[in-house]
C-alpha positions as a Markdown table, in Angstrom:
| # | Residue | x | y | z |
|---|---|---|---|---|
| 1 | Unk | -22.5 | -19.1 | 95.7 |
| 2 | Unk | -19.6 | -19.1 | 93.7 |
| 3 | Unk | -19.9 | -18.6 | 90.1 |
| 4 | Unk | -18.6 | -21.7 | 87.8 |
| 5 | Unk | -18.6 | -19.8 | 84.7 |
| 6 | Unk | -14.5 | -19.2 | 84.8 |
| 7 | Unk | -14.0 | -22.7 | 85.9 |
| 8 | Unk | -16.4 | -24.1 | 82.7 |
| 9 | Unk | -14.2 | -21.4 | 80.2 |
| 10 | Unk | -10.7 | -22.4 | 81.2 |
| 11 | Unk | -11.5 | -26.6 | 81.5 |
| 12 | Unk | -12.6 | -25.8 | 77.6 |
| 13 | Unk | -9.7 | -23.8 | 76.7 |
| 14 | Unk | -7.4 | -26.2 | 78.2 |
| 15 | Unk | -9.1 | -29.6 | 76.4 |
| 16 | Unk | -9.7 | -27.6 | 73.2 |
| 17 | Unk | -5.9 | -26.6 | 72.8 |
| 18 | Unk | -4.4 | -30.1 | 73.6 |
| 19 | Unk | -6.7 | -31.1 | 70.7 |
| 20 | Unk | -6.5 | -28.7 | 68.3 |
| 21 | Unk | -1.9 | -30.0 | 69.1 |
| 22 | Unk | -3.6 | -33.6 | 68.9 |
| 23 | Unk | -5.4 | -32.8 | 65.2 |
| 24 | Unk | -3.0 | -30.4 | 63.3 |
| 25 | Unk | 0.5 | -32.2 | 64.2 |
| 26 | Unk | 3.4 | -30.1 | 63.7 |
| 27 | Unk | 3.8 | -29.0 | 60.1 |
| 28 | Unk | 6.9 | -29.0 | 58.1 |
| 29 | Unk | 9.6 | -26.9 | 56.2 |
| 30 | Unk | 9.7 | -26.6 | 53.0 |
| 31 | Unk | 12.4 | -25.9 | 49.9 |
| 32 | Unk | 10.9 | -23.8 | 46.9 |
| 33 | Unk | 12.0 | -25.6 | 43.7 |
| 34 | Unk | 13.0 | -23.8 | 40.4 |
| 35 | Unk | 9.5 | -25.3 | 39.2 |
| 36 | Unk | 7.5 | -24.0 | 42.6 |
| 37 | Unk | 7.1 | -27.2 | 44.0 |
| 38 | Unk | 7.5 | -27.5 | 47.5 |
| 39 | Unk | 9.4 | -30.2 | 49.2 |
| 40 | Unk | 9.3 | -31.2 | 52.4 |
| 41 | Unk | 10.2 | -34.1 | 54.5 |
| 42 | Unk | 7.2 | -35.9 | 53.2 |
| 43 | Unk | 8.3 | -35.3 | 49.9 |
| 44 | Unk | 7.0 | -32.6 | 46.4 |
| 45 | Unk | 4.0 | -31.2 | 46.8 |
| 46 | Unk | 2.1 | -28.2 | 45.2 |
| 47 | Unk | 1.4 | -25.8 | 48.2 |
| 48 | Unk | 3.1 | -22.6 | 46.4 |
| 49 | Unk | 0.0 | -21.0 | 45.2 |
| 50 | Unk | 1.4 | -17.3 | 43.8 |
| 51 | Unk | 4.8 | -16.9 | 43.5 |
| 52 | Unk | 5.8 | -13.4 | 41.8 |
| 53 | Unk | 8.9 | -13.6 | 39.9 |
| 54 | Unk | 11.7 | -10.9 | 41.7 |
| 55 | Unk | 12.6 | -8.1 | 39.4 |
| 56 | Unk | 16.0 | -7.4 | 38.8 |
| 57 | Unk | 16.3 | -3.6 | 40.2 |
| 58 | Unk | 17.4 | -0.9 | 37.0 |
| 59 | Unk | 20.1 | 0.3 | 39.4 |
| 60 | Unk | 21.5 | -2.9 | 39.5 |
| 61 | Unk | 21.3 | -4.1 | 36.0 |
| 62 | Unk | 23.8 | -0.7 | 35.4 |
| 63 | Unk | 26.1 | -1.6 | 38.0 |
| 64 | Unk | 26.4 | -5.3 | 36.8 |
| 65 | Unk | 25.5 | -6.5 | 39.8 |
| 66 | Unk | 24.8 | -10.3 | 40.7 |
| 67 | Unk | 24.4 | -12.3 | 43.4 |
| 68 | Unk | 23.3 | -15.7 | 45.3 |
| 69 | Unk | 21.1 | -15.5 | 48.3 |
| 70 | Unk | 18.6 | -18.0 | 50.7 |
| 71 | Unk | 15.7 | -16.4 | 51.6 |
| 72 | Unk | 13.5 | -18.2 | 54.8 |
| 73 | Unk | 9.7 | -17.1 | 54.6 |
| 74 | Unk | 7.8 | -17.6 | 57.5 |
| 75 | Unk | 4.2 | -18.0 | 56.9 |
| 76 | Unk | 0.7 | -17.4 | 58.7 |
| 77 | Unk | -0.2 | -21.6 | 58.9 |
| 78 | Unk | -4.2 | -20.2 | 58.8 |
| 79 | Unk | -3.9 | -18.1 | 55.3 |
| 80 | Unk | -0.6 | -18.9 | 54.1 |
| 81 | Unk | 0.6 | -15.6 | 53.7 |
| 82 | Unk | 4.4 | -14.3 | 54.3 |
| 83 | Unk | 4.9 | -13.4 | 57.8 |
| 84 | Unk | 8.1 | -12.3 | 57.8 |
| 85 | Unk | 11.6 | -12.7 | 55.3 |
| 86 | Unk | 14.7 | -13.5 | 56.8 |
| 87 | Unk | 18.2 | -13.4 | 55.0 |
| 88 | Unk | 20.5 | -17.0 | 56.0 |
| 89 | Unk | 22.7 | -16.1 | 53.2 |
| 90 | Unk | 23.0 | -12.9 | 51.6 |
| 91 | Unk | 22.9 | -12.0 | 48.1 |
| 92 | Unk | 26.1 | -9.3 | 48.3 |
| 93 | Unk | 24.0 | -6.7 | 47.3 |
| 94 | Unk | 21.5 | -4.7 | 49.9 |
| 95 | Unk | 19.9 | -3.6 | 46.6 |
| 96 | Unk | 19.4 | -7.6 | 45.2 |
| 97 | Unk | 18.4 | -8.5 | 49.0 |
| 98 | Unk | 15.8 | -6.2 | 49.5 |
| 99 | Unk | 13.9 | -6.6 | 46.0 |
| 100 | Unk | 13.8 | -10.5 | 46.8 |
| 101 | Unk | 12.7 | -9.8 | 50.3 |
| 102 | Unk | 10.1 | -7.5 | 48.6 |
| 103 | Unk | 9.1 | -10.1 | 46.1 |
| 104 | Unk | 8.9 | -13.3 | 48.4 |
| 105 | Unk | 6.4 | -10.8 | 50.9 |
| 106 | Unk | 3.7 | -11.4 | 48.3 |
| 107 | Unk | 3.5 | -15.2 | 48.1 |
| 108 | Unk | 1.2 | -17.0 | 49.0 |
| 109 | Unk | 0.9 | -20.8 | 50.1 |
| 110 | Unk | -1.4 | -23.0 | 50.6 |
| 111 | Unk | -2.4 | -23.0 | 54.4 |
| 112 | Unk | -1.9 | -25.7 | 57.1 |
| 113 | Unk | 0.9 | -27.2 | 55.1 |
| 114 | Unk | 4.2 | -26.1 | 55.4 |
| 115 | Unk | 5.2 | -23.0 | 58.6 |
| 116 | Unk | 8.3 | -22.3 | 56.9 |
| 117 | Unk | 10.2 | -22.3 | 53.3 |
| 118 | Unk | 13.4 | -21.9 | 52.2 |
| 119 | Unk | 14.2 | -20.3 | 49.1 |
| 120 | Unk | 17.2 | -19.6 | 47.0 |
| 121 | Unk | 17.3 | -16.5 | 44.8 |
| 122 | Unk | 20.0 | -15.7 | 42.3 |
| 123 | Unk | 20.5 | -12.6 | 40.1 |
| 124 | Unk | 22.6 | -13.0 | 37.2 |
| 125 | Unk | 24.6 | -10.1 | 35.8 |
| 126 | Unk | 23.0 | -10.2 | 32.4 |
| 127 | Unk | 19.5 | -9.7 | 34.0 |
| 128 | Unk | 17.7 | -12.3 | 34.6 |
| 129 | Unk | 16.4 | -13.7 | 38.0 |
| 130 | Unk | 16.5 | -17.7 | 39.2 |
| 131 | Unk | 14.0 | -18.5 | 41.7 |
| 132 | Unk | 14.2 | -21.4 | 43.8 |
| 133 | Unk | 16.6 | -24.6 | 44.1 |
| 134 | Unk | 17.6 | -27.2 | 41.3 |
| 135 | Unk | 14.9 | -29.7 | 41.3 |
| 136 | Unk | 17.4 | -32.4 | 39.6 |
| 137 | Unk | 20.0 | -31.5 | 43.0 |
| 138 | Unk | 17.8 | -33.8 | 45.2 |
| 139 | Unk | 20.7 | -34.3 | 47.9 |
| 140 | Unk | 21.1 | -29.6 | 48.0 |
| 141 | Unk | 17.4 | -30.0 | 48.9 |
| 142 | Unk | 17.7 | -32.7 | 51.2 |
| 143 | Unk | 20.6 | -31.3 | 53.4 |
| 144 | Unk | 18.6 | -27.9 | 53.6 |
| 145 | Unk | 15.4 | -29.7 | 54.9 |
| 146 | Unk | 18.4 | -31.7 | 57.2 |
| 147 | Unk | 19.5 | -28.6 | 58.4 |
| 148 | Unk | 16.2 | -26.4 | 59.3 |
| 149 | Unk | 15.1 | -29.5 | 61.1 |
| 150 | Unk | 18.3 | -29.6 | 63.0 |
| 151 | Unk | 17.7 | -26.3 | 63.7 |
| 152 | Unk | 13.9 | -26.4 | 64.8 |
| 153 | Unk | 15.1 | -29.2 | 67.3 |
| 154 | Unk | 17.8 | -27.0 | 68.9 |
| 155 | Unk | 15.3 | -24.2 | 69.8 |
């Protein structure tokens, strides 16, 4: 007699998957505001739950260094942690990238909301850090969201 044991655990496997893609629909990207809200397609929300400040490096700050850069975060959707930080646009400065990447590794979201966020990082010469895009620049926000949909679609 055959055994239906592997027949019973891969039906489940199959008809719990396509419900778990039928219950948690695909989340969306999100912008970091200067405030920490999150915007997504849906609209502001409040899923950034720690955000660190970056620090701007010593070395830097003697150097007179400044810079602009776009940080993506991709996050665990079950704890909202920071999976990984990629660069789109780079600050100028390997030292100014890679205390932001540093930084934006230690946020923290709030999970099942957003997979992805984009964030804009700028260090001004005189020492001082800006974190996140220009609430009051609504259409900046909207063509980022535009474009990392575009791009999700593409893939």
């Amino acid at each position: 007699m055959k055994n239906p044991l592997p027949s019973i655990a891969l039906f489940l496997f199959i008809t719990s998957s396509g419900f778990a893609q039928l219950v948690l629909p695909t989340r969306p990207a999100g912008v970091v505001t200067s405030n920490h809200n999150v915007v997504t397609r849906f609209g502001p929300s409040g899923d950034l739950i720690y955000a660190p400040q970056p620090e701007y490096p010593a070395g830097a700050a003697r150097h007179g260094l400044s810079g602009r850069g776009v940080f993506i975060v991709d996050l665990s959707m079950l704890y909202g942690t920071v999976n990984d930080v990629r660069i789109l646009n780079s600050t100028g400065s390997q030292v100014l990238d890679d205390a932001a990447v540093a930084t934006l590794r230690k946020w923290v979201f709030r999970h099942w909301t957003i997979y992805k966020a984009v964030i804009p990082v700028e260090f001004d010469a005189s020492g001082r850090v800006y974190v996140g895009a220009d609430p009051n620049r609504g259409p900046t926000i909207s063509a980022i969201l535009a474009h990392m949909t575009e791009n999700r679609r593409t893939r």
